[in-house]
Short mmCIF file of C-alpha atoms in Angstrom, two decimals:
data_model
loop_
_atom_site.label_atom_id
_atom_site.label_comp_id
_atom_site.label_asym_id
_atom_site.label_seq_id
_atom_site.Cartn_x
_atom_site.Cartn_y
_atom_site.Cartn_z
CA UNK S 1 1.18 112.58 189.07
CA UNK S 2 0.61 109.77 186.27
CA UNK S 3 -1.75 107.28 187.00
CA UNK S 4 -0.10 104.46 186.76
CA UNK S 5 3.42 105.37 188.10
CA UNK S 6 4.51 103.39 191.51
CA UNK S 7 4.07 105.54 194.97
CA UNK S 8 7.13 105.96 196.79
CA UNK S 9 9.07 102.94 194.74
CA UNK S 10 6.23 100.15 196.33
CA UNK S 11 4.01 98.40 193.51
CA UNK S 12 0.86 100.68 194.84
CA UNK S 13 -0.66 103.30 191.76
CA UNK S 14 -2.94 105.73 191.80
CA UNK S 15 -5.20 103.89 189.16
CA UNK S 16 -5.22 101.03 191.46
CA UNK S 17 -5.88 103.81 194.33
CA UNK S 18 -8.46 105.10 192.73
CA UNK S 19 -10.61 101.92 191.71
CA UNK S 20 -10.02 100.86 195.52
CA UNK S 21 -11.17 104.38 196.40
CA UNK S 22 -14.35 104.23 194.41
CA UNK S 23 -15.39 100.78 195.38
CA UNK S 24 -15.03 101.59 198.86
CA UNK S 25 -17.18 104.67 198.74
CA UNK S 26 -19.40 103.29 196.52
CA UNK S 27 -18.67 106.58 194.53
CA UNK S 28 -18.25 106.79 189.96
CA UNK S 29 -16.38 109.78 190.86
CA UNK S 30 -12.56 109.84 189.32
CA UNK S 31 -9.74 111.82 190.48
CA UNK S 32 -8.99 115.06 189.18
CA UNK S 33 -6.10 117.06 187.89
CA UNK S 34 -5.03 118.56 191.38
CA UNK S 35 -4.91 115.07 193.27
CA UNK S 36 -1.55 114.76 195.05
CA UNK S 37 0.64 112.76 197.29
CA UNK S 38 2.76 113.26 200.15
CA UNK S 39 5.06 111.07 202.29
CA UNK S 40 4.81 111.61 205.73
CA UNK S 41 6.14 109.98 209.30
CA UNK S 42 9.57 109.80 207.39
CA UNK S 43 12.06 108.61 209.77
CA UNK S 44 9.13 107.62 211.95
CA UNK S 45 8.34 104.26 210.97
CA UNK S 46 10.42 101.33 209.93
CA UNK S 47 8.11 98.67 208.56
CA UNK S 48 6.19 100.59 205.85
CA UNK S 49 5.93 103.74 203.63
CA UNK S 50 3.28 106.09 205.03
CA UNK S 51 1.50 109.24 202.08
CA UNK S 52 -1.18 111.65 202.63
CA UNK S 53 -3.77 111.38 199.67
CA UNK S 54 -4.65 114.65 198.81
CA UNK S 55 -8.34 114.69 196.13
CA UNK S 56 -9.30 116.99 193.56
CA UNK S 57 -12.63 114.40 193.11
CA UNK S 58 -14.75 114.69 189.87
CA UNK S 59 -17.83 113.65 189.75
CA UNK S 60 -21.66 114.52 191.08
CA UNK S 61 -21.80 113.42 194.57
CA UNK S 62 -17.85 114.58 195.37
CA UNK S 63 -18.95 116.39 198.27
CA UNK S 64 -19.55 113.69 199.77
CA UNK S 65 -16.37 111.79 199.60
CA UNK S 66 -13.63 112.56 202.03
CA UNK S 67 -10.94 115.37 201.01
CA UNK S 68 -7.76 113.43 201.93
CA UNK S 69 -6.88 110.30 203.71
CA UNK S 70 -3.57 108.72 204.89
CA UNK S 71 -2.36 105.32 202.99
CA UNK S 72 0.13 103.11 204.51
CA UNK S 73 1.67 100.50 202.84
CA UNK S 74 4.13 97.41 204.19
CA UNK S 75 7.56 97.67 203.20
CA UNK S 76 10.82 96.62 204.23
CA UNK S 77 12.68 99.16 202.37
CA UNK S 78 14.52 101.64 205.47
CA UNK S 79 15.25 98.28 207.22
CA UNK S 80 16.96 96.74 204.32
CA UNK S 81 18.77 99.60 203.73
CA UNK S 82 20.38 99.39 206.91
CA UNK S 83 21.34 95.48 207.36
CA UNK S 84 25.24 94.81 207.44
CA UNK S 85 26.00 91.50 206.51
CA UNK S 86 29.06 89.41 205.40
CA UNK S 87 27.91 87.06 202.43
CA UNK S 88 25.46 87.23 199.84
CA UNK S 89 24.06 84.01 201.97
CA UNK S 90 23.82 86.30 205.58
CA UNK S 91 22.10 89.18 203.55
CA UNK S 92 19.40 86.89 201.84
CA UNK S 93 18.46 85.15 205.23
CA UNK S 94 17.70 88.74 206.57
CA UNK S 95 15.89 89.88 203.93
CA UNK S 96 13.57 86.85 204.05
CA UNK S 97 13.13 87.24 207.81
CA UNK S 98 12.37 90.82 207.39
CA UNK S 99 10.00 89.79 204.61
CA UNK S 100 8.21 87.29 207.19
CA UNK S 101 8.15 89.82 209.86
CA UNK S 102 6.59 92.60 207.14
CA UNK S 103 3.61 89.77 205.99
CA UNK S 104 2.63 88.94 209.77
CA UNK S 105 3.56 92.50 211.15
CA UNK S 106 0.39 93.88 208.59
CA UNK S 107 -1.79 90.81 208.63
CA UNK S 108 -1.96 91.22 212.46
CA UNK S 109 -2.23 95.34 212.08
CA UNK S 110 -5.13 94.46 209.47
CA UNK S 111 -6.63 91.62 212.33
CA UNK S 112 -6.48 94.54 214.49
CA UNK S 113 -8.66 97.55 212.80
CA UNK S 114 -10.88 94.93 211.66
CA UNK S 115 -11.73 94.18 215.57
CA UNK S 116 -11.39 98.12 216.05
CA UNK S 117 -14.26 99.08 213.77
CA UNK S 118 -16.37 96.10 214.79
CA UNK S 119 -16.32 96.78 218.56
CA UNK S 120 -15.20 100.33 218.05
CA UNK S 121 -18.31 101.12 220.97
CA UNK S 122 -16.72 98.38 223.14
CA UNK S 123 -13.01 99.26 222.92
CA UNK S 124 -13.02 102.83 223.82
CA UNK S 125 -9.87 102.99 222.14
CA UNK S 126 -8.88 105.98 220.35
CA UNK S 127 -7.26 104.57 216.66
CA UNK S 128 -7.64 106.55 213.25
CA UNK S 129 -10.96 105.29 211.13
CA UNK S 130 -9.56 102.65 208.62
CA UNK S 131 -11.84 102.38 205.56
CA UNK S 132 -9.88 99.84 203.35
CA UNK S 133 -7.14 96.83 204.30
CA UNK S 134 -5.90 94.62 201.89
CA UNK S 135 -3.51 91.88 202.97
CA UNK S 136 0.32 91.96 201.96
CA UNK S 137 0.89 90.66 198.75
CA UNK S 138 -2.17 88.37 198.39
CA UNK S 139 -1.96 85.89 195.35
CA UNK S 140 -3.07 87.62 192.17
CA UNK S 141 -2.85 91.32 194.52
CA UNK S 142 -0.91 93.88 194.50
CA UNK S 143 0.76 94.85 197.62
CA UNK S 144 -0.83 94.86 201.07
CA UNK S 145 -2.36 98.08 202.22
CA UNK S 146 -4.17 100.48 204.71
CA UNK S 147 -6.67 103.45 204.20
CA UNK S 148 -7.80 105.60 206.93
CA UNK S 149 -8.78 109.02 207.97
CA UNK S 150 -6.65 111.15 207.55
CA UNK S 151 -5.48 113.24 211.17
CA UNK S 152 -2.77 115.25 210.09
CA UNK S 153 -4.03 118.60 210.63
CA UNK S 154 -5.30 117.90 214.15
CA UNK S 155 -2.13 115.64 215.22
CA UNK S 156 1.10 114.87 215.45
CA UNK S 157 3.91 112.99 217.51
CA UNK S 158 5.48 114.62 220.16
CA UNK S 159 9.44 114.77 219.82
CA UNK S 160 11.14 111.84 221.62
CA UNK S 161 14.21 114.29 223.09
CA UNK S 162 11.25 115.91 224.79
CA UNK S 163 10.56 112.59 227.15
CA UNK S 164 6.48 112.42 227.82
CA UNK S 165 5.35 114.29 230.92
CA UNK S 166 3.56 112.56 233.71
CA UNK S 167 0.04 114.12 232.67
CA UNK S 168 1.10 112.84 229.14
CA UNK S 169 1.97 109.31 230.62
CA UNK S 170 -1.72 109.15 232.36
CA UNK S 171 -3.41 109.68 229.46
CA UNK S 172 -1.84 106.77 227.59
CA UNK S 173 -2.45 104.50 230.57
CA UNK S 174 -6.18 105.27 230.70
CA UNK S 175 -6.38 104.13 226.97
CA UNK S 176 -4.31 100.70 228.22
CA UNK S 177 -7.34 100.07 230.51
CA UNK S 178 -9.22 100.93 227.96
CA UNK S 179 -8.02 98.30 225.82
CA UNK S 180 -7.68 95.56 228.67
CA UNK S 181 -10.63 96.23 230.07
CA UNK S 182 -12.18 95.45 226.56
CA UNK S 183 -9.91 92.38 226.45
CA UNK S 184 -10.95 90.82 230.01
CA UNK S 185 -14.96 91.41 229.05
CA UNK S 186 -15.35 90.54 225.58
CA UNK S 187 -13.82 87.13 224.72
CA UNK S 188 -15.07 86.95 221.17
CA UNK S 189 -11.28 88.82 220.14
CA UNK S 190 -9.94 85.49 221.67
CA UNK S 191 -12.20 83.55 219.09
CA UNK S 192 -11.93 85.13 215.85
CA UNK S 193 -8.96 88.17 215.42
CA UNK S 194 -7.13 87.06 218.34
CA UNK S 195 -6.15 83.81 216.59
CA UNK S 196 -4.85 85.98 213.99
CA UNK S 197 -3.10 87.97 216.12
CA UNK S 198 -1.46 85.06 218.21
CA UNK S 199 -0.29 82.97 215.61
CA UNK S 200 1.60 85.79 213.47
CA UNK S 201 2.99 87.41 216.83
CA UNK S 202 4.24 83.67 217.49
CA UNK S 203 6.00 83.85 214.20
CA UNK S 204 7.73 87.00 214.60
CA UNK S 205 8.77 86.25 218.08
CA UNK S 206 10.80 83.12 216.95
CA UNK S 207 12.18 85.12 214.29
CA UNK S 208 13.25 88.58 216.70
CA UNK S 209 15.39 86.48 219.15
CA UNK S 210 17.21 85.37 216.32
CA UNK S 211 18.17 89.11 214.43
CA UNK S 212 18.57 89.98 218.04
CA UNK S 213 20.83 87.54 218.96
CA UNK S 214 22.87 87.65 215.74
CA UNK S 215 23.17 91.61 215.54
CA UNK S 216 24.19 91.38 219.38
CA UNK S 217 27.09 88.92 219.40
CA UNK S 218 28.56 90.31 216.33
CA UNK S 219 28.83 93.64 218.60
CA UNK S 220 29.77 91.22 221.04
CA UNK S 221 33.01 89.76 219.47
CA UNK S 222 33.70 93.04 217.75
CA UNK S 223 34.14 94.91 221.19
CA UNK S 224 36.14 91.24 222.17
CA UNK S 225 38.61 91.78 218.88
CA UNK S 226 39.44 95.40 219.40
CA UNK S 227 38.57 96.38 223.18
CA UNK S 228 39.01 92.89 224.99
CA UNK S 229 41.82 93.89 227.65
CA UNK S 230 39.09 96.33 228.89
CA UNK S 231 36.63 93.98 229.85
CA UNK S 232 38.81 91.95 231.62
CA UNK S 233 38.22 91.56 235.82
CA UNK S 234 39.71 89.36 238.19
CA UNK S 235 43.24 89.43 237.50
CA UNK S 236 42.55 88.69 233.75
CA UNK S 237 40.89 85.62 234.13
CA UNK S 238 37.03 86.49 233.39
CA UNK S 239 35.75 89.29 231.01
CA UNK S 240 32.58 91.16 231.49
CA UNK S 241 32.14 90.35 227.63
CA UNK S 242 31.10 86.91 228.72
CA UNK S 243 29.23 87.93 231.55
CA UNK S 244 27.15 90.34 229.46
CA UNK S 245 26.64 87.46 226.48
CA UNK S 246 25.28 85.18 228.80
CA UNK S 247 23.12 87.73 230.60
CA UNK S 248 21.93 88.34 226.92
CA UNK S 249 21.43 84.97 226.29
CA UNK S 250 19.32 84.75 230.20
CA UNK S 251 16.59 87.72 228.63
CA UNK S 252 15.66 86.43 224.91
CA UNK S 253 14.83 83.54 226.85
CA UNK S 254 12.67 84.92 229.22
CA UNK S 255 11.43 87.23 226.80
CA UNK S 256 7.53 85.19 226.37
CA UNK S 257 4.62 86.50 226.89
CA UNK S 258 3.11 83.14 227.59
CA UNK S 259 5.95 81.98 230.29
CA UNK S 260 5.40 85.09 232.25
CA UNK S 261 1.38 84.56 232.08
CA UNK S 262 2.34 80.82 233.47
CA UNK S 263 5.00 82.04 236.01
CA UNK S 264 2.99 84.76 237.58
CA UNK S 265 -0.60 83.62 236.95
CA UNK S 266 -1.69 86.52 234.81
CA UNK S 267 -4.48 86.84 232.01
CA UNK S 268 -3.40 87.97 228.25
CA UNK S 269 -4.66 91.20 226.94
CA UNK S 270 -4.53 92.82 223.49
CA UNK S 271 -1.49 94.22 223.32
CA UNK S 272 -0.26 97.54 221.15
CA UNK S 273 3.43 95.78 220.85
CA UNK S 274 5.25 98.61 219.53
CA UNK S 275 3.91 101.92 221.76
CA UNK S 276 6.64 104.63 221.83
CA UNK S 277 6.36 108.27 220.95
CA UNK S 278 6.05 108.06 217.41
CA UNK S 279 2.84 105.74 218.03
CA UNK S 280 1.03 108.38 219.94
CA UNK S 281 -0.84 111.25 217.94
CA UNK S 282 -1.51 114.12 220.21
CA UNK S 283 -3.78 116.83 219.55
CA UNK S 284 -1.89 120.19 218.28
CA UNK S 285 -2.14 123.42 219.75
CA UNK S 286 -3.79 126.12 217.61
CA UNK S 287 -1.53 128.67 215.74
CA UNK S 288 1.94 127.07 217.13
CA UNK S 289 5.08 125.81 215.75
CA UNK S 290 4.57 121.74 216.38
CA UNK S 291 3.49 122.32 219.95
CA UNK S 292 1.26 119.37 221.41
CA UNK S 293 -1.53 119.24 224.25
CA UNK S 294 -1.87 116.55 226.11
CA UNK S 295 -4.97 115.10 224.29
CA UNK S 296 -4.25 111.81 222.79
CA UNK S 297 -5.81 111.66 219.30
CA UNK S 298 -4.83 108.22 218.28
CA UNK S 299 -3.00 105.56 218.80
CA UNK S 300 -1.31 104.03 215.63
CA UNK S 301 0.77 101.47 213.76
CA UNK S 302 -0.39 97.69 215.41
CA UNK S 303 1.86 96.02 213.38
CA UNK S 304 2.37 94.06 216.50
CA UNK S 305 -0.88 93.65 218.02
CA UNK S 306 -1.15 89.99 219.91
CA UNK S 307 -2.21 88.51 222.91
CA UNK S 308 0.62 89.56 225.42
CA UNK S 309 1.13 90.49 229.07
CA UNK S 310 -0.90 93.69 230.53
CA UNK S 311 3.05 95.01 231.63
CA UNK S 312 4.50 95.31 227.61
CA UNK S 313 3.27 98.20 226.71
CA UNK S 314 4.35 99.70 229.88
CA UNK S 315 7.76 98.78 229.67
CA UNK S 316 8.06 100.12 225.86
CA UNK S 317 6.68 103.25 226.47
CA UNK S 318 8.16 104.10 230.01
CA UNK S 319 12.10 102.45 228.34
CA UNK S 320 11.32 104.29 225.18
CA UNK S 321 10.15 107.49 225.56
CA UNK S 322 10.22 109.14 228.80
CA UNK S 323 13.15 110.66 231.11
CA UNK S 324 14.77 107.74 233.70
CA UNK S 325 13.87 110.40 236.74
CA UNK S 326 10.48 110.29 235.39
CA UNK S 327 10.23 106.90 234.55
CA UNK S 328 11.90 105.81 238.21
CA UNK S 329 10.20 108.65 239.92
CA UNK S 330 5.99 108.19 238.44
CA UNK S 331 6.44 104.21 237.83
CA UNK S 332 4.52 102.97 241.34
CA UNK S 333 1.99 106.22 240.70
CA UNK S 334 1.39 104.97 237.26
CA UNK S 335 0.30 101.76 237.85
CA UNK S 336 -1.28 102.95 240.76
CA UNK S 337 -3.07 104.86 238.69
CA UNK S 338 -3.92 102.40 236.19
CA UNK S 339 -5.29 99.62 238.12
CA UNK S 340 -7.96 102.30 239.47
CA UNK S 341 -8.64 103.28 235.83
CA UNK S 342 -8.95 99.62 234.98
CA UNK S 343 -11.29 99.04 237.71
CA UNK S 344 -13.14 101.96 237.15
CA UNK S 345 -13.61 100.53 233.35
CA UNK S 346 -14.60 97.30 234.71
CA UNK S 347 -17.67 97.98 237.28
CA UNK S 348 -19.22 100.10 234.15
CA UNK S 349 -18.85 96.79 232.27
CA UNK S 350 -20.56 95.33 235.87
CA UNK S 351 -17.06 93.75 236.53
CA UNK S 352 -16.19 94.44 240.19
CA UNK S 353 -12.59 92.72 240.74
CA UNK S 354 -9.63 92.75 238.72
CA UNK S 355 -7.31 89.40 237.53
CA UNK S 356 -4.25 90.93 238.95
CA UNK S 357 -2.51 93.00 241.33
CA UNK S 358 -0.61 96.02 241.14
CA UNK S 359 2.70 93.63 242.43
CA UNK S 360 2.16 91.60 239.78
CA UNK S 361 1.79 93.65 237.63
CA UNK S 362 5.31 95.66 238.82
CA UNK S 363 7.03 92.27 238.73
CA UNK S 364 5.63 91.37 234.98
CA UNK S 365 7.15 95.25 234.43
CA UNK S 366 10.78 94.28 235.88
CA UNK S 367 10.68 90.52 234.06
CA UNK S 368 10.02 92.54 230.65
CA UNK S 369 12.30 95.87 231.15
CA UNK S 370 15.63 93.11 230.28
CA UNK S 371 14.90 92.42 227.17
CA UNK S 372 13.74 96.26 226.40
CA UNK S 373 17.62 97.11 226.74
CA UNK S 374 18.45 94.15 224.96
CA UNK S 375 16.64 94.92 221.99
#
């Protein structure tokens, strides 16, 4: 491909690539007639365009320089594509929102790896290597971006119509207490990336009840307009329409991390934000057609890593992506099973009690599975 056109239709090139690419590896090595790009994780992601860089490197010391890495860049571009608005005025406030949601979403995913690859021995967290972030659209930048190793021909997504398996399930919870037990030992993420992380999460969360809220009443008064009579109860006089706006209203309320932390005396953790099947990279079984063990390789996409309550990424990957009979059956085995993997992680940090209870835990779990069916 040329140089200098665009990847994908974002404002990324491959000359830019390529000058990022050799200050990074410290390398005078150029890129060479077979280099090649392709999209990946279409109709995976929503909040950016993800390639696979594929290097034909010239130069002397090419061996030494990695053979292909993944590049993800911020965009808004599927989202846009699929906001219905009435006025010019509707569409341009939900573009800017996206736009604010797109800037935090990657400052906060950049906050994130940065932490990652400073305490990668503390975490224990399995995320892909990221060699390069740049923020999103920095004065005088181009776009904001992310380069890391690239795990495409060991990994891949297991399909959500499958539902994840209980071994499956366990394996992502004893990376959780991997994660929180990192979070409850080592404050320093509270000092320096966890500000980050807090203040853009804040931002998006005051802009999310508001899409939500919008996008849900106009369904709202649609289903009113054509469907009321059906809704009606008590002789007429009440409509489950009204019933079901107000218990909307009730959860994007409730919906704060903080207020639950307050309500039910609970700690803040680092927080994936966004775990669901297309998050979790799984190794792939030799020789087969898409077929996954369960062997997490990496967890990906912290676009909305923050300080939040140890039960969120429960409730987004048990409401997401697993069967109800084996999300109602495994839920009290689950936690079960991750407090002891959390206290396990704990005593080998010399750590011998843990900040909360399974019960609380289970009640943080029910408090956050509302607005998981509102969104």
């Amino acid at each position: 491909m040329g140089k200098d056109l665009s990847i994908f239709g974002t404002t990324i090139t491959a000359s830019f690539l390529q000058r990022k690419l050799r200050t990074t590896f410290n390398t005078r090595c150029t890129f060479g007639p077979q280099f090649s790009i392709q999209q990946i994780g279409c109709k995976q992601g929503f909040l950016s365009v993800t390639v696979r860089l594929l290097f034909d490197w010239q130069g002397d010391d090419c061996a030494r320089l990695p053979t292909s890495l993944v590049l993800k860049i911020p965009s808004t571009e599927i989202l846009a594509k699929n906001i219905r608005c009435t006025t010019p005025e509707e569409t341009q406030e939900q573009h800017d929102r996206l736009a604010m949601i797109l800037k935090v979403g990657h400052a906060s995913e950049t906050a994130f790896y940065q932490l990652a690859r400073r305490d990668a021995h503390l975490m224990g967290v399995l995320v892909p290597m990221c060699y390069y972030a740049q923020h999103f659209r920095r004065s005088g930048s181009q776009s904001g971006l992310l380069l890391f190793d690239d795990l495409c021909d060991m990994g891949a997504v297991k399909p959500l119509y499958n539902g994840l398996s209980a071994r499956a399930l366990r394996a992502v919870f004893e990376q959780l207490a991997n994660l929180h037990a990192y979070s409850l030992t080592n404050w320093t993420w509270h000092i320096g990336a966890d500000k980050m992380l807090r203040s853009t999460f804040l931002e998006v969360q005051q802009a999310f009840p508001l899409i939500t809220r919008h996008r849900i009443y106009r369904t709202i008064a649609s289903l009113q307009q054509d469907f009321g009579n059906f809704f009606l109860v008590h002789n007429g006089e009440a409509s489950l329409l009204d019933e079901l706006a107000a218990a909307v209203e009730d959860q994007l309320a409730s919906h704060n991390g903080q207020l639950v932390h307050q309500q039910l005396g609970m700690v803040s953790v680092l927080t994936h934000g966004d775990l669901w099947t297309n998050n979790i990279l799984w190794r792939k079984v030799p020789d087969s057609d898409g077929e996954t063990f369960d062997e997490i390789i990496a967890l990906i996409d912290w676009q909305n890593a923050h300080a939040g309550n140890v039960a969120e990424d429960f409730v987004r990957l048990l409401g997401s992506s697993v069967d109800p009979e084996v999300r109602r059956g495994e839920l009290d085995h689950l936690l079960e099973y991750y407090h002891e993997c959390l206290l396990a992680k704990l005593r080998e940090r010399n750590v011998h009690g843990i900040p909360y209870t399974v019960e609380q835990i289970k009640h943080a779990y029910e408090r956050f599975f509302g607005q998981i069916c509102v969104e």
